[in-house]
XYZ file of C-alpha atoms in Angstrom:
588
model
C -0.085 0.123 0.002
C 2.675 2.346 0.858
C 4.513 1.544 -2.219
C 1.523 2.381 -4.613
C 1.149 5.674 -2.472
C 4.681 6.586 -3.129
C 4.461 5.717 -6.975
C 1.322 7.924 -7.068
C 2.974 10.706 -5.103
C 6.191 10.671 -7.523
C 3.735 10.788 -10.516
C 2.186 13.833 -9.160
C 5.656 15.473 -8.431
C 6.678 14.910 -12.000
C 3.425 16.448 -13.234
C 3.925 19.628 -11.007
C 7.779 19.947 -12.231
C 6.733 19.758 -16.039
C 3.997 22.334 -15.178
C 6.615 24.466 -13.402
C 9.103 24.376 -16.478
C 6.278 25.297 -18.740
C 5.507 28.345 -16.690
C 9.087 29.263 -16.489
C 9.408 29.028 -20.486
C 6.225 30.476 -21.309
C 5.357 33.552 -18.874
C 7.148 36.776 -19.308
C 8.134 39.492 -16.903
C 5.681 42.322 -16.277
C 3.160 40.631 -18.376
C -0.323 40.957 -16.898
C -2.129 37.664 -16.504
C -5.595 37.272 -17.967
C -5.958 41.044 -18.616
C -6.141 41.910 -14.919
C -4.218 45.014 -13.946
C -2.154 45.495 -10.818
C -4.517 48.489 -9.896
C -7.654 46.326 -9.766
C -6.260 43.985 -7.160
C -9.098 41.844 -7.199
C -10.235 39.985 -3.911
C -9.478 36.527 -5.379
C -5.875 37.352 -6.787
C -3.626 34.169 -7.073
C 0.148 33.969 -8.011
C -0.825 31.392 -10.825
C -3.232 31.213 -13.850
C -6.206 28.805 -14.726
C -3.530 26.230 -15.845
C -1.897 26.365 -12.494
C 1.205 28.146 -14.051
C 2.922 30.919 -12.047
C 2.460 34.394 -13.520
C 5.240 36.811 -13.196
C 3.547 40.160 -13.511
C 0.925 41.905 -11.615
C 2.648 41.761 -8.422
C 3.097 45.502 -7.464
C 0.677 47.745 -5.630
C 0.367 51.592 -5.471
C -1.153 53.643 -2.503
C -1.397 56.841 -1.279
C -2.003 56.078 2.436
C -0.024 52.817 2.706
C 1.443 49.677 1.138
C 1.824 46.329 2.284
C 4.177 43.934 0.375
C 4.367 40.414 1.693
C 5.218 37.052 0.398
C 1.554 35.922 0.288
C -1.473 37.669 -1.063
C -3.553 36.751 1.971
C -1.089 38.264 4.393
C -0.834 41.490 2.371
C -4.713 41.664 2.238
C -4.955 41.413 5.974
C -2.225 43.953 6.530
C -3.874 46.374 4.371
C -7.162 45.764 6.129
C -5.500 46.856 9.260
C -4.292 50.095 7.962
C -7.735 50.817 6.595
C -9.160 50.381 10.021
C -6.828 52.908 11.311
C -3.998 50.806 12.462
C -0.359 51.997 12.052
C 2.390 50.186 10.163
C 3.439 48.346 13.173
C -0.182 47.005 13.798
C -0.351 45.914 10.170
C 3.081 44.317 10.462
C 2.233 42.168 13.448
C -1.042 41.250 11.700
C 0.675 40.360 8.390
C 3.397 38.330 10.472
C 0.889 35.827 12.179
C -1.129 35.816 8.912
C 2.070 34.568 7.279
C 2.506 31.819 10.109
C -0.551 30.444 8.792
C -0.247 30.730 5.056
C 3.515 30.370 4.483
C 4.334 27.583 6.978
C 6.936 26.366 4.559
C 9.132 29.303 5.263
C 8.143 30.885 8.572
C 5.775 30.511 11.519
C 5.336 30.537 15.239
C 8.134 28.019 15.587
C 10.534 30.273 14.037
C 12.290 33.882 14.495
C 13.690 36.685 12.860
C 14.624 40.400 12.725
C 12.410 43.610 12.521
C 13.523 47.057 11.708
C 10.970 49.744 12.466
C 11.170 53.454 11.584
C 8.794 55.784 13.749
C 7.633 58.840 11.769
C 7.138 61.294 14.581
C 10.596 60.869 16.217
C 12.661 59.867 13.202
C 13.811 56.761 15.528
C 14.896 53.477 13.900
C 14.449 50.522 16.143
C 15.961 47.034 15.533
C 14.197 44.049 17.273
C 16.212 40.550 17.382
C 13.698 37.766 17.888
C 16.007 35.424 16.292
C 15.878 31.773 17.591
C 18.743 30.890 20.213
C 20.395 28.139 21.392
C 19.138 26.148 24.528
C 21.010 26.159 27.704
C 21.955 22.395 27.207
C 23.355 23.083 23.762
C 27.003 22.498 23.380
C 29.524 22.157 20.269
C 29.737 18.394 21.261
C 25.832 17.958 20.967
C 26.028 16.418 17.491
C 28.014 13.367 16.907
C 30.188 13.464 13.730
C 31.941 10.905 11.513
C 35.628 10.895 10.696
C 34.798 13.667 7.953
C 33.274 15.920 10.422
C 29.721 15.302 9.014
C 26.924 15.253 11.643
C 25.469 11.700 11.689
C 21.897 11.062 11.125
C 21.201 14.644 9.734
C 20.447 15.711 13.232
C 21.684 19.235 12.747
C 18.938 19.751 10.149
C 15.941 17.547 11.513
C 14.422 16.408 14.750
C 14.924 17.800 18.454
C 18.650 18.972 18.211
C 18.028 21.083 15.240
C 15.737 23.644 16.846
C 16.694 26.721 18.620
C 14.269 28.650 20.954
C 11.508 30.278 18.857
C 11.301 34.015 19.172
C 8.705 35.021 16.661
C 5.618 35.206 19.149
C 7.644 37.244 21.612
C 9.047 39.602 18.877
C 5.792 40.357 17.108
C 3.951 40.863 20.484
C 6.883 43.095 21.841
C 6.548 45.199 18.653
C 2.604 45.443 19.061
C 2.794 46.400 22.867
C 5.684 48.986 22.443
C 4.869 50.537 19.183
C 1.278 49.380 17.933
C -2.108 50.911 18.594
C -4.399 47.981 18.400
C -5.169 45.082 20.719
C -3.976 41.521 20.239
C -7.537 40.608 19.399
C -7.822 43.045 16.674
C -4.527 42.326 14.854
C -4.521 38.302 15.496
C -8.269 37.560 14.648
C -7.871 37.790 11.023
C -4.966 35.017 11.181
C -7.298 32.914 13.405
C -10.095 33.070 10.853
C -7.576 32.322 7.966
C -6.466 29.143 9.743
C -10.048 28.149 10.428
C -11.530 29.161 7.074
C -8.460 27.901 4.992
C -6.619 29.290 2.115
C -5.885 28.126 -1.656
C -2.525 26.042 -1.929
C -0.288 27.698 -4.473
C 2.445 25.967 -6.768
C 5.162 27.109 -4.279
C 3.554 25.543 -1.306
C 2.348 22.375 -3.051
C 6.136 21.781 -4.271
C 7.647 22.411 -0.881
C 5.085 19.916 0.490
C 6.147 17.243 -1.999
C 9.772 18.085 -1.490
C 9.197 17.507 2.217
C 6.861 14.512 1.860
C 9.408 11.833 3.265
C 10.037 14.096 6.394
C 6.221 14.525 7.023
C 5.782 10.844 6.843
C 8.802 10.336 9.146
C 7.452 12.776 11.743
C 3.678 11.854 12.024
C 2.671 14.787 14.210
C 3.713 16.967 11.062
C 1.964 14.739 8.368
C -1.168 15.078 10.429
C -1.000 18.751 9.782
C 0.513 19.063 6.409
C -0.603 16.115 4.598
C -4.351 15.420 3.242
C -6.548 12.769 4.874
C -5.350 10.395 2.427
C -1.673 10.940 3.347
C -0.662 12.918 0.352
C 0.821 16.446 -0.017
C -1.873 18.981 -1.139
C -2.174 19.968 -4.898
C -2.271 23.366 -6.360
C -5.850 24.928 -5.810
C -6.599 22.538 -2.868
C -7.969 24.221 0.442
C -5.682 23.987 3.261
C -7.262 24.538 6.846
C -5.203 24.315 10.118
C -7.641 24.097 13.165
C -4.707 23.266 15.483
C -2.939 26.560 14.579
C -6.215 28.440 15.121
C -6.342 26.936 18.533
C -2.773 28.188 19.288
C -3.492 31.611 18.050
C -6.601 31.758 20.109
C -4.614 30.997 23.163
C -2.132 33.673 22.390
C -4.849 36.115 21.897
C -6.126 35.211 25.611
C -2.788 34.989 27.321
C -0.137 36.835 25.370
C 3.192 35.639 25.116
C 2.744 33.524 28.285
C 0.248 31.550 26.139
C 3.093 30.366 23.894
C 6.246 30.298 26.302
C 4.503 28.899 29.423
C 1.732 26.465 29.851
C 0.097 23.694 27.413
C 1.788 25.090 24.116
C 5.170 25.202 25.869
C 4.791 21.782 27.141
C 3.955 20.489 23.636
C 7.230 22.090 22.297
C 9.410 20.550 24.788
C 7.702 17.144 24.714
C 7.600 17.103 20.805
C 11.286 18.091 20.431
C 12.600 15.800 23.138
C 10.688 12.924 21.909
C 13.199 13.248 18.895
C 16.383 13.647 20.889
C 15.936 17.201 21.788
C 17.644 19.229 24.818
C 14.841 21.741 25.435
C 13.493 22.588 28.807
C 10.230 24.731 29.838
C 13.050 27.139 31.323
C 14.252 27.730 27.761
C 10.966 29.005 26.649
C 10.008 30.890 29.775
C 13.327 32.876 29.582
C 13.226 33.882 25.990
C 13.396 37.579 25.350
C 13.701 39.667 22.155
C 16.904 41.906 22.124
C 16.604 45.600 21.181
C 19.863 46.282 19.191
C 21.470 49.465 17.450
C 20.965 48.968 13.655
C 24.165 49.185 11.567
C 24.237 52.049 9.079
C 26.256 53.534 6.164
C 25.797 55.661 3.092
C 25.695 54.807 -0.516
C 25.993 57.761 -3.092
C 24.449 60.036 -0.430
C 21.568 57.788 0.719
C 21.508 56.562 4.209
C 21.168 52.671 4.266
C 19.898 51.367 7.773
C 20.455 47.451 8.255
C 20.511 44.714 10.755
C 23.390 44.518 13.144
C 25.233 41.138 14.448
C 24.409 38.479 14.936
C 23.181 39.147 11.465
C 25.984 39.160 8.906
C 23.707 40.700 6.337
C 23.712 44.546 7.465
C 27.466 44.890 7.549
C 28.210 42.889 4.499
C 25.568 44.736 2.363
C 27.299 47.903 3.431
C 30.882 46.706 2.774
C 29.498 45.632 -0.767
C 28.022 48.963 -1.480
C 31.074 50.786 -0.241
C 33.194 48.761 -2.584
C 30.889 49.504 -5.392
C 30.846 53.133 -4.570
C 34.340 53.308 -6.169
C 33.376 52.546 -9.520
C 30.702 54.218 -11.845
C 27.892 51.718 -11.677
C 25.501 53.865 -13.323
C 27.534 53.948 -16.548
C 27.307 50.192 -16.818
C 24.317 48.671 -18.474
C 22.540 46.359 -15.971
C 23.501 42.793 -16.425
C 26.235 43.438 -19.030
C 29.323 41.297 -18.880
C 31.095 44.240 -17.139
C 28.140 44.812 -14.499
C 28.001 41.343 -13.552
C 31.778 40.988 -13.451
C 31.952 44.043 -11.011
C 29.095 42.850 -8.773
C 30.819 39.189 -8.785
C 34.248 40.520 -7.798
C 32.748 42.736 -4.949
C 30.619 39.686 -3.658
C 33.583 37.485 -3.609
C 35.765 40.004 -1.443
C 32.769 40.652 0.977
C 31.739 37.107 1.414
C 35.367 35.963 2.223
C 35.394 38.438 5.189
C 32.141 37.275 6.383
C 33.283 33.556 6.333
C 36.343 34.537 8.347
C 35.205 36.999 10.729
C 31.442 36.896 11.531
C 29.561 35.622 14.535
C 27.357 36.754 17.484
C 28.980 39.838 18.703
C 27.541 39.103 22.235
C 30.073 36.216 22.377
C 33.094 37.117 20.102
C 34.714 40.172 18.962
C 33.346 41.336 15.408
C 35.064 44.021 13.243
C 31.803 45.770 12.383
C 33.425 49.337 12.049
C 35.885 47.604 9.736
C 33.112 45.896 7.489
C 31.429 49.482 7.153
C 34.443 51.527 6.766
C 34.800 53.343 3.414
C 38.537 53.603 3.730
C 38.760 49.638 4.021
C 36.321 49.250 1.117
C 38.556 51.723 -1.128
C 41.591 49.749 -0.143
C 40.132 46.188 -0.959
C 38.398 47.645 -4.260
C 42.012 47.823 -5.568
C 41.979 44.195 -5.859
C 39.387 44.262 -8.453
C 40.651 43.900 -12.152
C 37.797 44.893 -14.405
C 39.185 42.731 -17.235
C 39.531 39.194 -15.514
C 38.141 37.241 -12.614
C 40.248 36.781 -9.431
C 39.823 34.262 -6.581
C 37.923 35.193 -3.234
C 40.394 36.417 -0.599
C 39.616 37.713 2.911
C 41.356 40.812 3.736
C 41.753 42.580 7.225
C 38.664 44.651 8.353
C 40.331 44.826 11.857
C 42.883 47.384 10.645
C 39.900 49.670 10.068
C 38.199 49.164 13.477
C 38.230 52.490 15.805
C 17.876 29.609 3.791
C 14.180 29.193 3.765
C 12.743 32.417 5.004
C 10.166 35.232 4.364
C 10.383 38.871 4.270
C 7.778 41.717 4.161
C 7.910 45.410 3.997
C 5.127 47.902 5.075
C 5.088 51.892 4.635
C 2.540 54.551 5.136
C 2.173 58.069 4.087
C 3.349 59.427 7.446
C 6.729 57.910 7.073
C 6.274 54.674 9.372
C 8.243 51.738 8.005
C 8.534 48.027 8.995
C 10.765 45.602 7.667
C 10.453 41.989 8.919
C 12.527 39.039 7.711
C 11.540 36.042 9.660
C 11.907 32.035 9.249
C 12.138 28.607 10.368
C 15.273 28.178 8.432
C 14.790 25.031 6.006
C 11.452 24.102 4.326
C 9.192 23.100 7.210
C 12.041 23.864 9.505
C 13.195 20.707 11.490
C 10.040 18.633 10.126
C 8.674 18.525 13.783
C 5.197 19.882 14.617
C 4.352 20.772 18.276
C 1.863 17.987 18.557
C -1.918 19.239 18.625
C -0.866 23.025 18.021
C -0.238 23.056 14.261
C 3.118 24.765 13.897
C 6.527 23.412 12.974
C 9.785 24.291 14.748
C 12.658 25.683 13.250
C 16.045 24.052 12.449
C 18.067 27.125 13.076
C 20.699 25.286 14.857
C 22.008 24.249 11.477
C 23.184 27.840 11.213
C 25.939 27.229 13.757
C 29.236 25.586 12.635
C 29.837 22.083 13.976
C 32.740 22.025 16.568
C 34.449 24.451 18.918
C 36.705 27.235 18.247
C 34.840 29.226 15.388
C 33.280 32.610 15.770
C 30.025 30.766 14.862
C 30.485 27.934 17.390
C 27.235 26.755 19.605
C 27.025 28.206 23.172
C 23.939 28.162 25.362
C 21.771 31.111 24.654
C 23.855 32.242 21.734
C 22.259 33.390 18.398
C 23.523 31.385 15.129
C 24.907 33.726 12.527
C 22.329 35.079 9.952
C 22.166 36.820 6.699
C 18.735 38.349 7.101
C 18.931 42.153 6.103
C 15.675 44.112 6.735
C 16.618 47.299 5.375
C 15.539 51.082 5.591
C 16.944 53.617 3.050
C 16.658 57.431 3.741
C 17.217 60.257 1.206
C 18.188 63.570 3.000
C 16.816 62.117 6.409
C 13.341 61.145 4.879
C 11.760 57.895 3.911
C 12.931 56.674 0.552
C 12.665 52.606 0.567
C 12.117 49.642 2.745
C 12.784 46.174 1.742
C 14.340 42.727 2.296
C 14.476 39.146 1.243
C 14.719 35.663 2.135
C 17.397 33.476 0.576
C 19.945 32.450 3.253
C 23.395 33.879 2.319
C 22.055 35.149 -0.919
C 19.940 37.607 0.762
C 22.976 40.001 1.004
C 23.945 39.773 -2.856
C 19.868 40.211 -3.369
C 19.363 43.187 -1.368
C 22.566 45.105 -2.365
C 21.643 44.684 -6.221
C 17.972 45.866 -5.771
C 19.326 49.107 -3.701
C 21.959 49.796 -6.456
C 19.575 49.305 -9.340
C 17.225 51.806 -7.736
C 19.896 54.412 -6.901
C 22.380 53.797 -9.750
C 19.831 53.122 -12.664
C 16.613 54.956 -11.408
C 14.599 51.768 -11.432
C 11.378 51.594 -9.729
C 10.667 49.224 -7.056
C 8.948 46.593 -9.229
C 11.431 46.858 -11.785
C 14.474 46.542 -9.660
C 12.757 43.518 -8.243
C 11.957 41.930 -11.636
C 15.429 42.448 -13.140
C 17.621 39.217 -13.655
C 19.831 38.465 -10.723
C 23.369 37.018 -10.065
C 25.137 35.614 -6.882
C 28.544 34.900 -6.195
C 30.550 34.193 -2.877
C 33.871 32.306 -1.758
C 32.990 29.565 -4.170
C 34.087 31.635 -7.054
C 31.188 30.728 -9.268
C 28.912 33.473 -10.597
C 25.311 32.339 -10.807
C 22.892 33.937 -13.195
C 19.267 33.818 -14.058
C 18.746 32.428 -17.848
C 17.184 35.698 -18.809
C 20.938 36.727 -18.905
C 21.998 36.325 -22.592
C 24.144 33.670 -23.886
C 26.586 36.396 -25.393
C 26.974 37.703 -21.817
C 27.616 34.351 -20.314
C 30.259 33.811 -22.882
C 32.000 36.984 -22.209
C 32.112 36.269 -18.428
C 33.791 33.107 -19.252
C 36.455 34.794 -21.385
C 37.146 36.976 -18.284
C 37.959 33.908 -16.439
C 34.568 33.361 -14.412
C 33.204 30.136 -13.917
C 29.444 30.728 -14.798
C 26.388 28.657 -13.533
C 23.110 29.321 -15.271
C 20.298 28.538 -13.279
C 16.637 29.228 -14.345
C 14.715 32.144 -15.730
C 13.119 33.166 -12.267
C 15.430 31.239 -9.705
C 13.582 31.198 -6.418
C 16.841 30.536 -4.757
C 17.942 34.106 -5.560
C 15.472 35.497 -2.941
C 12.070 37.008 -2.886
C 12.246 40.752 -2.433
C 9.263 42.666 -1.070
C 9.662 46.337 -1.025
C 8.107 49.674 -0.725
C 9.505 52.948 -2.303
C 8.151 56.547 -1.647
C 8.004 58.381 -4.980
C 8.401 62.071 -5.739
C 4.739 62.620 -6.412
C 3.893 61.397 -2.832
C 2.537 57.923 -3.808
C 3.921 54.618 -2.419
C 5.193 51.963 -4.842
C 5.023 48.372 -3.640
C 7.136 45.766 -5.418
C 6.699 41.985 -4.766
C 8.834 39.338 -6.020
C 7.503 37.067 -8.874
C 9.982 34.283 -7.954
C 7.607 33.304 -5.424
C 4.116 34.229 -4.127
C 4.577 37.746 -3.220
C 1.952 40.425 -3.680
C 1.959 44.021 -2.843
C -1.223 45.853 -1.962
C -1.866 49.494 -1.480
C -4.613 51.989 -0.919
């Protein structure tokens, strides 16, 4: 019986993959599906057409009062409705965050964590909230058994109890609401409860992710009970997905606040479910969790102020390092995605990613050269290493001399100048594959972001935050709001965010245009990755310059999923959402 079930499942996967490939080859950027324009923003909008193929246009949204851009239409709609009811951008962000926990469980959720950047219009203050997952008190560098090659035995760094860090999402969202919001938990969370109870339509992205994790869902029955159909199969595109257990959990949080998650029945379910699969959690780990308020890292790029995430994210400092390197070249004179343009970005990425790999970790535990990373003098010095005619290997330099995965992102901005950027995650697809039994949410596998063994800046320690690349970003022009953006994509977040910022500033692109443009990625592997919309002639020229080139796909989901909002000169807000996944921006 199980063998037949597997055969039927793999037949379904092949059909879905064929459908996806067809979509990639037939649907072009900025093309409106079925004659529906972005301005109409119909209430039953979907990121795919009647054939189940992903559409690549109709993702943006324009507003005079506010714009909400998230990775899911349902969450954007809920956030927009909060703004319509008089809530501020923080209220809308919290409402959208809990909604994403329901409708994007493959990428984020109550069992995960993240970073939040907030700008308060009245004061001009920028606040960074670190609600990232942290290592439990019993965690040590020796917690995973390794083989002779140093590889963790039994995949326990990725799945099961020892893969999970203490989740911070509930604490972070509720802290923001209580400190900076204007509405009650009931008002901002009720829409997410209704979404879980009434269900939402499964997209090609979610269906594919469920199929990719089918084996894990069968291996961990608590997870299969939530994310597989009654017949034991992954959901198909167009199916309705209902999560009554998640609705129950959200109701408890509405009633009891953070104690409803970090203490009592939900906390007990988290500990019991993780420790059933070799976990190390205690109730004390959960009860003691607190978000951390940190000072953002900031820099400038051609006169624009760039405000990003500090350590333990590597994203902020390394994005600034990349932009500082690029500032030594006249990027605006290069055609976007020309061989020279791609070569320059590739070389800048290799330099910055080499520094990241050598020096980055949680600055609460080890020294990190943040001033060096963000120093323009340092960037000017290492930019001399770049030869505009040929590729060079990635080499880490010495920023100390200048010292004096899968995820979601969403951005919200309003006409008063309030901005919120949130990147949150459960790390891998469906996290560590373990659901808190009876409560409908999967736990993260964020412990995989630590290195294995002791002695590294990113080694495990009790309470330590693993290194991240998440980069929720705010950009100001002459001290006034200009842009808010971010992306999922593990280490590719850094390259993706820096590209979008440069394309807006150096090439005067609009928000959606900058998001849609073909992307590249390079790091210490010295292989430049480009989407197939980059021409064959360009790829050939890069190879002649000495680059190893890997051509990926038309719309490479792995290169991030940017959601952003830009303040235009005429006073309108332009929201952009990434067609590489399910994103949709809505404004009013």
